Short mmCIF file of C-alpha atoms in Angstrom, two decimals:
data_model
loop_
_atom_site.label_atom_id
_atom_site.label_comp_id
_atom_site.label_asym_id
_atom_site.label_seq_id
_atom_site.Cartn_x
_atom_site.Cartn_y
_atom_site.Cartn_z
CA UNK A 1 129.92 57.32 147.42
CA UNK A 2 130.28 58.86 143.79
CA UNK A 3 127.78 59.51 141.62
CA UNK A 4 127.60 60.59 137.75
CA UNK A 5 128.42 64.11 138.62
CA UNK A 6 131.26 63.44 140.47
CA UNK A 7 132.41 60.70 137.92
CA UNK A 8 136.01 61.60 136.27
CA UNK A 9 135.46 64.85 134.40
CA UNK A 10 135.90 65.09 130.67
CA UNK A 11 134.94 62.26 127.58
CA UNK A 12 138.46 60.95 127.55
CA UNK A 13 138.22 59.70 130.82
CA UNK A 14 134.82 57.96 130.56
CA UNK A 15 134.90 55.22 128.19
CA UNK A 16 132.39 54.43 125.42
CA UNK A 17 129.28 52.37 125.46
CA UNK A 18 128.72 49.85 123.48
CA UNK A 19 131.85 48.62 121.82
CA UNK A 20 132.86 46.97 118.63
CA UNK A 21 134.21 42.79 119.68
CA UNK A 22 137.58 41.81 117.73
CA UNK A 23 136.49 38.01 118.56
CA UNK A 24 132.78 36.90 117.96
CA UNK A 25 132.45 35.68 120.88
CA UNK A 26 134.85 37.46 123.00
CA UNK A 27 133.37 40.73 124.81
CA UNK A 28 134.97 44.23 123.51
CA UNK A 29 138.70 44.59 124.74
CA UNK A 30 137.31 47.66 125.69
CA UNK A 31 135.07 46.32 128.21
CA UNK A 32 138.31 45.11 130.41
CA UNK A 33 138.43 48.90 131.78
CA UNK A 34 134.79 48.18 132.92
CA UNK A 35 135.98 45.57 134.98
CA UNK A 36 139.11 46.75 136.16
CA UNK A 37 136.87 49.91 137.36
CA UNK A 38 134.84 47.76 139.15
CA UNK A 39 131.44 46.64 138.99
CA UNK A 40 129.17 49.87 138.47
CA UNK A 41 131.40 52.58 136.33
CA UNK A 42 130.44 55.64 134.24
CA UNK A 43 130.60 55.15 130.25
CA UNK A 44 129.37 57.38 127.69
CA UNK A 45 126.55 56.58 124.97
CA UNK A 46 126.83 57.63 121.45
CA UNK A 47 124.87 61.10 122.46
CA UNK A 48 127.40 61.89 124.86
CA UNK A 49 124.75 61.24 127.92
CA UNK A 50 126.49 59.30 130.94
CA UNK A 51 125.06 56.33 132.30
CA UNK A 52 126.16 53.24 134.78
CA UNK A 53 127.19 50.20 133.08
CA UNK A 54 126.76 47.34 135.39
CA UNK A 55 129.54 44.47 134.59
CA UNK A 56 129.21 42.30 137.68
CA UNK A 57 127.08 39.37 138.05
CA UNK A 58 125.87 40.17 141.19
CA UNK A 59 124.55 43.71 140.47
CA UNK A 60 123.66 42.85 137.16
CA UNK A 61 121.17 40.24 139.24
CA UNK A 62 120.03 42.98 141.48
CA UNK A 63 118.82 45.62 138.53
CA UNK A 64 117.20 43.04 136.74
CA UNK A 65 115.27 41.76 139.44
CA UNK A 66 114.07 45.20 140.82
CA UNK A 67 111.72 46.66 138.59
CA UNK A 68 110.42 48.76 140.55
CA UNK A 69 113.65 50.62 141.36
CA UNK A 70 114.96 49.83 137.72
CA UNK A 71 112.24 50.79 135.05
CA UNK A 72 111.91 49.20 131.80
CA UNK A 73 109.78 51.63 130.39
CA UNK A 74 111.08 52.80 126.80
CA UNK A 75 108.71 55.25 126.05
CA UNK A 76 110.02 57.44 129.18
CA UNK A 77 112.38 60.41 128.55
CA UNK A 78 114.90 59.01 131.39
CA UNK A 79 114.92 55.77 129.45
CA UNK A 80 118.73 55.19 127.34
CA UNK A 81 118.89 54.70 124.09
CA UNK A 82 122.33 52.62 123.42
CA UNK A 83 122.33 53.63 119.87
CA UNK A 84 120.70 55.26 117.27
CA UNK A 85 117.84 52.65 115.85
CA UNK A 86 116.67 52.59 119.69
CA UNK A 87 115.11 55.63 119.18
CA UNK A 88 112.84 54.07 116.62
CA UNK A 89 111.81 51.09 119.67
CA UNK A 90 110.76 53.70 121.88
CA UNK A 91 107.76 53.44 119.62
CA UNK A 92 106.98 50.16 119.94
CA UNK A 93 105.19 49.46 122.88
CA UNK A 94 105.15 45.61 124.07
CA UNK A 95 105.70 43.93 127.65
CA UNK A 96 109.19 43.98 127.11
CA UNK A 97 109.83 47.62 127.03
CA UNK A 98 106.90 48.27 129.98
CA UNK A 99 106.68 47.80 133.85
CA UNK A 100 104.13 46.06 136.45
CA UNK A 101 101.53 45.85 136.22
CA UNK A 102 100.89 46.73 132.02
CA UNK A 103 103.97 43.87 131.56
CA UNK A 104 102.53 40.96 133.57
CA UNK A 105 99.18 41.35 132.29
CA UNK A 106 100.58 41.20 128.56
CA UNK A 107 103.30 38.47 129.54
CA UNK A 108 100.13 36.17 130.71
CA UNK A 109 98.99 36.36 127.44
CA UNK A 110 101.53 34.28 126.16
CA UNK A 111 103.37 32.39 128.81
CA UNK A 112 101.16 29.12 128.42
CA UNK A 113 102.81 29.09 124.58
CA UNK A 114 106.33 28.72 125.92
CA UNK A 115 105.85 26.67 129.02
CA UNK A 116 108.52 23.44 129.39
CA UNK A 117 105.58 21.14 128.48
CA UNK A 118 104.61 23.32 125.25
CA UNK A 119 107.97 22.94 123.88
CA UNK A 120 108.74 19.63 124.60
CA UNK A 121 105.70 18.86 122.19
CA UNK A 122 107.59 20.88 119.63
CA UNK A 123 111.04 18.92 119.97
CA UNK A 124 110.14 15.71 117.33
CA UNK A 125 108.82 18.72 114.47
CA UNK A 126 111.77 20.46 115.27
CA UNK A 127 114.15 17.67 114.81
CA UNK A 128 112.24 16.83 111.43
CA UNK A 129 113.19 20.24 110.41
CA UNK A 130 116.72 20.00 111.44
CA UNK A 131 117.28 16.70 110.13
CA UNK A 132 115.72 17.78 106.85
CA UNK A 133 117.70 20.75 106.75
CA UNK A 134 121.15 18.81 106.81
CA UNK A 135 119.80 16.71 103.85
CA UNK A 136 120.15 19.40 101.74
CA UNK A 137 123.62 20.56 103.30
CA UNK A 138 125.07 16.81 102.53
CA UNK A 139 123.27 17.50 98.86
CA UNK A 140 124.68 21.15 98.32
CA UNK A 141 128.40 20.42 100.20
CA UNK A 142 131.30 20.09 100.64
CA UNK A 143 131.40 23.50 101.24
CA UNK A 144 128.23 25.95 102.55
CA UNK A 145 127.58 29.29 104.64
CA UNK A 146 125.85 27.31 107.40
CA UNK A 147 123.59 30.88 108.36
CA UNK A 148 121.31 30.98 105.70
CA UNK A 149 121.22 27.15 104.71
CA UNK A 150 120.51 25.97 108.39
CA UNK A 151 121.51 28.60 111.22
CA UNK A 152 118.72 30.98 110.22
CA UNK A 153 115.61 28.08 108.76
CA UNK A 154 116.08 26.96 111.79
CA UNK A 155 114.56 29.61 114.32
CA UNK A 156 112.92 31.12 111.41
CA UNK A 157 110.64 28.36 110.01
CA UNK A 158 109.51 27.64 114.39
CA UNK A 159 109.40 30.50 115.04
CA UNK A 160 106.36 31.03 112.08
CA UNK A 161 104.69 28.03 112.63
CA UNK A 162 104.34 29.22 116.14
CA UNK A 163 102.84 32.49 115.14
CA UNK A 164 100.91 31.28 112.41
CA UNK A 165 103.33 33.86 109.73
CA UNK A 166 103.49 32.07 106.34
CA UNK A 167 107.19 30.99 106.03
CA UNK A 168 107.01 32.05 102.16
CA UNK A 169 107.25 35.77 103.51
CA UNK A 170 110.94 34.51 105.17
CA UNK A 171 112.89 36.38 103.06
CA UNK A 172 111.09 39.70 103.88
CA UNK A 173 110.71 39.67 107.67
CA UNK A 174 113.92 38.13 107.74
CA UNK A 175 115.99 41.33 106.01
CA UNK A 176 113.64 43.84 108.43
CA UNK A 177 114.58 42.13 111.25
CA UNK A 178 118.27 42.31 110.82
CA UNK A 179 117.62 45.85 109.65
CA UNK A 180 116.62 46.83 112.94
CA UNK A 181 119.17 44.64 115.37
CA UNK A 182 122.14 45.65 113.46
CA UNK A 183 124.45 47.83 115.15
CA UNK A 184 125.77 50.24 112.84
CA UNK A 185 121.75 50.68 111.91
CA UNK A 186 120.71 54.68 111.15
CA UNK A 187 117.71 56.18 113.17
CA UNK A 188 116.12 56.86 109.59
CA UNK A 189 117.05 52.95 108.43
CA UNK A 190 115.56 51.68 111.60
CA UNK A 191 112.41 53.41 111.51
CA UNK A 192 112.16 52.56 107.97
CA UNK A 193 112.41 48.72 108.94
CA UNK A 194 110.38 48.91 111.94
CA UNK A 195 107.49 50.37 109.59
CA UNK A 196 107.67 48.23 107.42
CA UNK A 197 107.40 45.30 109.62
CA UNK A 198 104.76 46.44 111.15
CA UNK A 199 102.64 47.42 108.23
CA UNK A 200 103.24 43.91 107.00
CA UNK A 201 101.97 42.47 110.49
CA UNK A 202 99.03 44.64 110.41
CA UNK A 203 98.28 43.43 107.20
CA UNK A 204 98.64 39.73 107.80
CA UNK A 205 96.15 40.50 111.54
CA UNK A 206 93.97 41.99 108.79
CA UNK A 207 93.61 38.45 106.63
CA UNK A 208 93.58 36.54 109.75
CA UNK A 209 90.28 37.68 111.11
CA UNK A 210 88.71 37.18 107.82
CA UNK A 211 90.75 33.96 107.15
CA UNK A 212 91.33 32.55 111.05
CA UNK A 213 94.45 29.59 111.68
CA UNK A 214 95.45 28.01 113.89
CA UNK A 215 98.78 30.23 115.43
CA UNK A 216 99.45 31.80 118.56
CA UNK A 217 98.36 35.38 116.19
CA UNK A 218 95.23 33.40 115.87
CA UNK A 219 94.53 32.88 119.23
CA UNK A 220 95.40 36.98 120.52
CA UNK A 221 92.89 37.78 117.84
CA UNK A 222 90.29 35.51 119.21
CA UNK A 223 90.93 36.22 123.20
CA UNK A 224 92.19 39.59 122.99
CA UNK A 225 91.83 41.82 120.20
CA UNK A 226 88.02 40.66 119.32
CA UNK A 227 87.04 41.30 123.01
CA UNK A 228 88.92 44.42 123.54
CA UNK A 229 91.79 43.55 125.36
CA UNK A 230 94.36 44.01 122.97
CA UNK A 231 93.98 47.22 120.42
CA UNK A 232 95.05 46.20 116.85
CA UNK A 233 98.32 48.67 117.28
CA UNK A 234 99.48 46.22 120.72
CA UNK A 235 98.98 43.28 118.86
CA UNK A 236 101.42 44.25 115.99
CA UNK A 237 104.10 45.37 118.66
CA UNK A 238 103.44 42.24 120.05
CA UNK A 239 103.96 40.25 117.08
CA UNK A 240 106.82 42.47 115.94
CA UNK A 241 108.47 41.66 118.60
CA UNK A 242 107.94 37.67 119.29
CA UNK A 243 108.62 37.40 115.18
CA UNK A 244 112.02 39.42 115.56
CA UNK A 245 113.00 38.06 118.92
CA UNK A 246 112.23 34.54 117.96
CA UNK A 247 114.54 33.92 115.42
CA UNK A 248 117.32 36.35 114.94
CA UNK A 249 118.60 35.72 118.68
CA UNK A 250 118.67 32.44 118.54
CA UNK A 251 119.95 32.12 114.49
CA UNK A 252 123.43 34.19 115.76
CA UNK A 253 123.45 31.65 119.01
CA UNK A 254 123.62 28.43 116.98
CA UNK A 255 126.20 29.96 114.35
CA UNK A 256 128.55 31.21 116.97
CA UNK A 257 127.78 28.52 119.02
CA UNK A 258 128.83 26.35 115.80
CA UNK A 259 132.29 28.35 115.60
CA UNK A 260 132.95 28.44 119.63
CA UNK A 261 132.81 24.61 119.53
CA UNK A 262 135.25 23.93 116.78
CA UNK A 263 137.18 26.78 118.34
CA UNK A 264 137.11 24.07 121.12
CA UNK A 265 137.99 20.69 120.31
CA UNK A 266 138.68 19.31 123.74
CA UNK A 267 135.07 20.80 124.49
CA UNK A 268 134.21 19.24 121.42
CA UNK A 269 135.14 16.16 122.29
CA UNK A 270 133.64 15.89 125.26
CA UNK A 271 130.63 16.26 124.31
CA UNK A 272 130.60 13.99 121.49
CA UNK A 273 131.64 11.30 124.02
CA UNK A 274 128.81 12.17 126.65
CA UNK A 275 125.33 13.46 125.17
CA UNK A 276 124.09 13.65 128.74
CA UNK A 277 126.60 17.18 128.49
CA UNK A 278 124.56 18.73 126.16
CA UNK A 279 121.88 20.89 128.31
CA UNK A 280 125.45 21.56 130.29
CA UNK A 281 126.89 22.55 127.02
CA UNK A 282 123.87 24.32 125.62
CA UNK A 283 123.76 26.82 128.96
CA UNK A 284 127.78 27.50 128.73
CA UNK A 285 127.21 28.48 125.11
CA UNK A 286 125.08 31.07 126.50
CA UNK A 287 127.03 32.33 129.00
CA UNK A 288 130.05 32.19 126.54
CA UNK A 289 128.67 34.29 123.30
CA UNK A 290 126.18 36.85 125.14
CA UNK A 291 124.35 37.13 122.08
CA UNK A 292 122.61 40.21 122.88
CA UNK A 293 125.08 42.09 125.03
CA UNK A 294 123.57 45.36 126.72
CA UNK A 295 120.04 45.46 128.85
CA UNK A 296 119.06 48.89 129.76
CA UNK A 297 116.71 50.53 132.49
CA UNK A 298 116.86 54.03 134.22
CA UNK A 299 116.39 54.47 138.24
CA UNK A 300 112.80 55.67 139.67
CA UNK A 301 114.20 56.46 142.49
CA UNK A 302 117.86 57.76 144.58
CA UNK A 303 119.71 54.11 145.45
CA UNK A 304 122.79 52.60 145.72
CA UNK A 305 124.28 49.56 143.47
CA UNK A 306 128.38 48.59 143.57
CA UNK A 307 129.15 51.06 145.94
CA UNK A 308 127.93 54.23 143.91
CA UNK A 309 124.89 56.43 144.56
CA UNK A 310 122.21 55.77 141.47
CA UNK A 311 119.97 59.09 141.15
CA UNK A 312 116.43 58.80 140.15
CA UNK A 313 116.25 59.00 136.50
CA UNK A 314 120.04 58.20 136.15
CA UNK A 315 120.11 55.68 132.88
CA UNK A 316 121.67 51.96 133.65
CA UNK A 317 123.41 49.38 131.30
CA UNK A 318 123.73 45.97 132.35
CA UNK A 319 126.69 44.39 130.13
CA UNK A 320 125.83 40.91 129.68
CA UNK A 321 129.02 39.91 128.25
CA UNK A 322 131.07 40.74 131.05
CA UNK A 323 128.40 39.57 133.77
CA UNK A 324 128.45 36.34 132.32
CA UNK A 325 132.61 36.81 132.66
CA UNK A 326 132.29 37.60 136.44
CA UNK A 327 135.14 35.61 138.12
CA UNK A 328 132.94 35.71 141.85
CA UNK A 329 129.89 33.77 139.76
CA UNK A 330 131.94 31.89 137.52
CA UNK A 331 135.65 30.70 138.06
CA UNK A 332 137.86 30.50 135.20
CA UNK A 333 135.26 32.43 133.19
CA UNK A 334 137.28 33.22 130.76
CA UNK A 335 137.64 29.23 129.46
CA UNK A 336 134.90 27.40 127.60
CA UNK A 337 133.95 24.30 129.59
CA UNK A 338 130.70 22.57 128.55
CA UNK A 339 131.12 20.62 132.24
CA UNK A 340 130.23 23.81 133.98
CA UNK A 341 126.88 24.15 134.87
CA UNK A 342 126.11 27.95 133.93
CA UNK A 343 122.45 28.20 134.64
CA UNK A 344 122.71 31.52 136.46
CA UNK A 345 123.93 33.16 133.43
CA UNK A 346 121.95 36.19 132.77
CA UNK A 347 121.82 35.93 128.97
CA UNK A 348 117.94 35.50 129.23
CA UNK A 349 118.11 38.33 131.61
CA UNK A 350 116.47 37.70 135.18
CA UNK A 351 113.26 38.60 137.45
CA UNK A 352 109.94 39.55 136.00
CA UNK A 353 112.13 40.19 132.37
CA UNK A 354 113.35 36.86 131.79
CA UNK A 355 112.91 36.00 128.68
CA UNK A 356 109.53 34.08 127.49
CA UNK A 357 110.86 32.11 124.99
CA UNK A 358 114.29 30.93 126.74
CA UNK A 359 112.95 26.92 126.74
CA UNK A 360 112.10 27.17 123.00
CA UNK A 361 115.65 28.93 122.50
CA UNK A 362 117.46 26.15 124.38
CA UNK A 363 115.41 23.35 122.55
CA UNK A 364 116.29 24.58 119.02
CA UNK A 365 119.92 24.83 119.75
CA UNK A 366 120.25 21.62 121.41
CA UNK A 367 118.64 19.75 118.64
CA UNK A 368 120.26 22.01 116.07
CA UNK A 369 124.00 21.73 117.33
CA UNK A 370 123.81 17.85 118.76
CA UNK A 371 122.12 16.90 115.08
CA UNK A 372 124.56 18.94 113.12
CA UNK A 373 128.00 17.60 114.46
CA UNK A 374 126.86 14.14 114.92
CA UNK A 375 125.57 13.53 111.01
CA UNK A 376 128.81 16.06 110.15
CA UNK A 377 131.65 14.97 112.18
CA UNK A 378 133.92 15.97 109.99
CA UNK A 379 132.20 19.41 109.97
CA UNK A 380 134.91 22.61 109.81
CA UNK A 381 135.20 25.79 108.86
CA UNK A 382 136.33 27.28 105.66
CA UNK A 383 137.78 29.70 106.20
CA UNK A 384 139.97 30.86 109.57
CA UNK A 385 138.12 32.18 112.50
CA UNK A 386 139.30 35.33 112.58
CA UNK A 387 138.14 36.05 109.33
CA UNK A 388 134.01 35.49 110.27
CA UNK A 389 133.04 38.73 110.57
CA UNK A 390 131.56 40.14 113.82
CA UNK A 391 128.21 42.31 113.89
CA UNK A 392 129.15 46.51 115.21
CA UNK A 393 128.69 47.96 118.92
CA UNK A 394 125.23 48.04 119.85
CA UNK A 395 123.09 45.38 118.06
CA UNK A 396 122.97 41.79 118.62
CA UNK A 397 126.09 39.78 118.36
CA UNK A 398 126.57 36.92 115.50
CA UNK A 399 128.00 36.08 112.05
CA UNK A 400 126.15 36.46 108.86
CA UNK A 401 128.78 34.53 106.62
CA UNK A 402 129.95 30.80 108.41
CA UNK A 403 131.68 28.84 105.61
CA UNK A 404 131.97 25.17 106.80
CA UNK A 405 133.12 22.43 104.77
CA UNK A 406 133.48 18.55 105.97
#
């Protein structure tokens, strides 16, 4: 068995981790030497420090679901930062960048706001929304960027309702938060935005115990941070990172999953002709676009994954993209087919990690996408596909300019 030391010698022979995509929702062209490697190789982050990137589904599976041989733990040396503006998250301590036990007892905290049940109270406010929403497309058209009129309110406007964060403070949160998932992001810009999102958090805490609501904030000021539980300094990660999380993710997801659909016709189609497809069509969207395309950990102790010998301490990148490409897990990949039946994707990650607010994700782009082309059926883009521009290597994937017509 090899392991990073033994790895081919010299940069030129390790390729580069992350990598920019030519196609939104395409993984890297780059990423095929992954996979033709196998599916544990050596790449090289932007500080020259090697790591294992893990492009199979089945491995993938296996790191996310150990965490006790794969840590999570971001304020640990051993920990890899994929790019720059991680450095700045090391920082920010909340469950998702900690390890059992300090992550389930946080996670607890919050799961009974995202259970199946929770949500489907929330689908009839979030169809108002979206129906609401495409009122004022059909009164601004023929011809919008679909991100910021509905793409973005979407996520953005639950998402702070659910937290109790006044909406009118959109715009600002909004611009942090792509400030600090945007690839090509500086260490200094990141920390910049990652301050000032959490001085405006701490502020907002602040007016809330004098001022108390009724939002999930409200309630971790009540239960936790009034009897000691939380400190004031875990809340605002916490917030920070529900309030980013909640609505950038899921904002690039509906846009691209806007474009991969009319990219699609026959899928398309389908769909329109069968709405029992749509949670079908809603989890091969997912596995399609891998919105947010690397996971990392780092090994606590010596094991083996794919063949290779993983030293403790040794950093690990799951690629999501190609995972969810992984011709063992999912034949034909490569095609879009909203007939599939892609639950095991690993775009919400898997094991004790999986993400908490996957149902809410999934409700908001059913409603938003089955709404959207069903009141627009003549819905298009304006401009060719190749023109939408993709975000860089290392932040999460999405457009930020969709011109559609109908």
């Amino acid at each position: 068995m090899t392991d990073l030391t033994t790895a081919p010698a010299g940069d030129r022979e390790v390729p580069a981790y992350p990598q920019a995509r030519g196609c939104p929702f395409e993984p890297p062209r780059g990423y095929e030497r992954y996979v033709a490697d196998g599916p544990v190789t050596p790449v090289r982050l932007y500080d020259g420090r090697r790591v294992w990137a893990v492009s199979g589904h089945a491995e993938a599976r296996q790191v996310l679901l150990d965490a006790a041989t794969f840590s999570s733990d971001r304020v640990h040396p051993h920990y890899p930062a994929t790019a720059p503006r991680f450095e700045s998250a090391r920082k920010v301590r909340n469950f998702i960048g900690m390890d059992p036990p300090e992550h389930t007892v946080q996670r607890r905290m919050l799961l009974s706001q995202f259970t199946v049940k929770k949500v489907q109270a929330l689908r009839p406010g979030i169809q108002r929304l979206v129906d609401g929403l495409i009122d004022t497309l059909e009164a601004k058209g023929p011809v919008v960027d679909l991100v910021p009129e509905f793409a973005l309110p979407v996520p953005s406007v639950v998402i702070c309702e659910l937290l109790g964060v006044p909406y009118t403070d959109h715009a600002f949160f909004e611009q942090q938060s792509r400030r600090v998932v945007t690839g090509t992001t500086s260490l200094e810009d990141s920390a910049d935005a990652f301050a000032q999102l959490s001085a405006y958090l701490d502020g907002l805490i602040g007016r809330k115990q004098r001022d108390p609501g009724d939002g999930l904030l409200d309630t971790l000021i009540a239960e936790q941070l009034t009897t000691g539980t939380l400190t004031r300094r875990d809340l605002v990660d916490i917030a920070l990172l529900l309030l980013v999380a909640g609505h950038e993710t899921t904002a690039s997801a509906i846009a691209l999953g806007v474009v991969t659909l009319l990219e699609h016709p026959d899928q398309l189609a389908a769909l329109r002709s069968d709405a029992t497809l749509l949670p079908s069509a809603v989890e091969e969207l997912l596995r399609y676009m891998a919105i947010a395309d690397g996971v990392a950990r780092f090994a606590t102790t010596d094991t083996e994954l794919g063949g290779h010998r993983v030293r403790a301490g040794d950093g690990v990148v799951v690629v999501i993209s190609t995972a969810n490409r992984d011709e063992e897990a999912f034949p034909g990949a490569a095609s879009f087919d909203v007939t599939r039946g892609a639950r095991h994707h690993v775009s919400f990650g898997h094991g004790v990690h999986q993400c908490i607010g996957q149902n809410l994700a999934r409700a908001e782009m059913e409603i938003a996408l089955s709404t959207l082309f069903r009141r627009l059926p003549g819905l298009r883009l304006a401009v060719p596909a190749e023109r939408l521009t993709a975000k860089e290597p290392g932040g999460v994937q999405g457009v930020w300019e969709l011109p559609v017509t109908w």
